[in-house]
Amino acid sequence: MPPSVPPSVAPVAGVELVDDWGMLTVTVPTTWSFTDTTPWVEEHDTSGGPTSPRIIAATAADHAANWATSSVVFSAYRHITDLNGAIVGGAVQCAPGAIVDYDDGYFVGLRQDFTGCGGTSHTVNIAANPPDGSFTAWLTIVVTPEHEGAIDMILDSFNSLVAQPTYTLTDATGLLTLDVPTSWQEWDVETSPAANGSTPYPTIWASIPGDGPSDSSVWYQAFTATTDFQALLTANDQAPRCTDGAVTDYDDGYFVGVMRTWTDCDGTAGSTVTQVYANPPDRAFTAALAIAFGAPPPDGTLETFLDTFFVVQPAST
C-alpha cells in the first residue's frame, strides 16, 4: 500500500473561480462551497461610485465571523504605493509573523502570516501589485488545520486575466459616454454651465483618487460647434509646463478633428497631456477630450479613452 499522506500536505481538488468583471481568477478547494464573485465598493466610499472586482470562497457563509471557517478573499483595490502601510494591522486576534517580500513572477509586494487565530487557524495576507501597477491585489486566506494544504493551491493560482478593467460613465444629459479604468474612482458627471451661465455643457470627469487635473485625469465635454480646432489648441496650450508636441489629424470613424500630445510635464519624465477636439458626423457640437497622466501611463490606458469616448444620442437641437 502507498504510504499515508499527512492531512496537512494531502492533495487538494480545486475549482477555478473568476470574478464577475472577468478580471481576477483563483483556484480554491472544491469543498469550499460558499462563493461570491460580485463586485464590491470600498467601505469608506459613500459616493455610490464604481465597484471593484472581488472573489470570495469559503467553507461556510459566516467566513467573516469566526476563525472556524476556512476562506479566501481576493480583491482588486485602487493602486497602493505604500504596501507596508496597507498590510500592517491585520488579523489582530492572531500571533503576527514577520512581513516578508512576495514575488510570484507576476504580483510583487508583501506577505505576512498570522498563527493561532482563534487558537488554531492560520491566516495569510498578501498586498501586491501587477507589472503595470494599475491596481493592488489584496489576498486574505484563513485556514483551519485540515485545510492547510489549500494555501499553496491558492497562492499558485491567484492572477488577473486583464490588466485594466473599466466602467462606463454617462453625463447627466445622457449625451456622452466614456469608459475609464476602475482604479480611477473619483468622478463627476454633472453638467457644467457655460462661462456666461447660459448654455449647459455635458461633462464627464474622472481621475485617480487624489490626483487633480494636472496629474492623472480625463475630462470629456461637449460644447458649441466649431471647426476652428487650432484656436482651441492655442487657448489650451500646455507648452509652458510640458515639452511641446505635434498636431495630428484625428479620425476614429465617428469623431473627426485634431489631436495633440505634450510630454514630460511639470518636470516628470514620461508624463503626458493629450487633447482631442473633434466633431461628430452631424457637426452638432464639438467634443473636447483632455487626458493627463502624471506618470508614464500603463499600456493601453490612453487607448481605453480614445476607443470609448462616444455619443449615445444625437445632440438636441
Short mmCIF file of N, CA and C in Angstrom, two decimals, residues 236-244 262:
data_model
loop_
_atom_site.label_atom_id
_atom_site.label_comp_id
_atom_site.label_asym_id
_atom_site.label_seq_id
_atom_site.Cartn_x
_atom_site.Cartn_y
_atom_site.Cartn_z
N ASN A 236 -5.63 76.34 -25.12
CA ASN A 236 -5.35 75.35 -24.07
C ASN A 236 -3.94 74.77 -24.20
N ASP A 237 -3.02 75.60 -24.65
CA ASP A 237 -1.64 75.17 -24.86
C ASP A 237 -0.99 74.70 -23.56
N GLN A 238 -0.34 73.54 -23.60
CA GLN A 238 0.35 73.00 -22.42
C GLN A 238 1.87 73.19 -22.50
N ALA A 239 2.34 73.91 -23.53
CA ALA A 239 3.78 74.08 -23.71
C ALA A 239 4.49 74.72 -22.51
N PRO A 240 3.85 75.65 -21.78
CA PRO A 240 4.57 76.22 -20.64
C PRO A 240 4.95 75.21 -19.57
N ARG A 241 4.27 74.07 -19.50
CA ARG A 241 4.57 73.09 -18.47
C ARG A 241 5.03 71.75 -19.02
N CYS A 242 5.03 71.59 -20.34
CA CYS A 242 5.38 70.31 -20.96
C CYS A 242 6.28 70.56 -22.16
N THR A 243 6.85 69.48 -22.68
CA THR A 243 7.54 69.53 -23.97
C THR A 243 6.50 69.53 -25.07
N ASP A 244 6.60 70.51 -25.97
CA ASP A 244 5.56 70.69 -26.98
C ASP A 244 5.50 69.50 -27.92
N TRP A 262 1.39 66.43 -25.42
CA TRP A 262 2.58 67.02 -24.83
C TRP A 262 3.20 66.00 -23.87
#
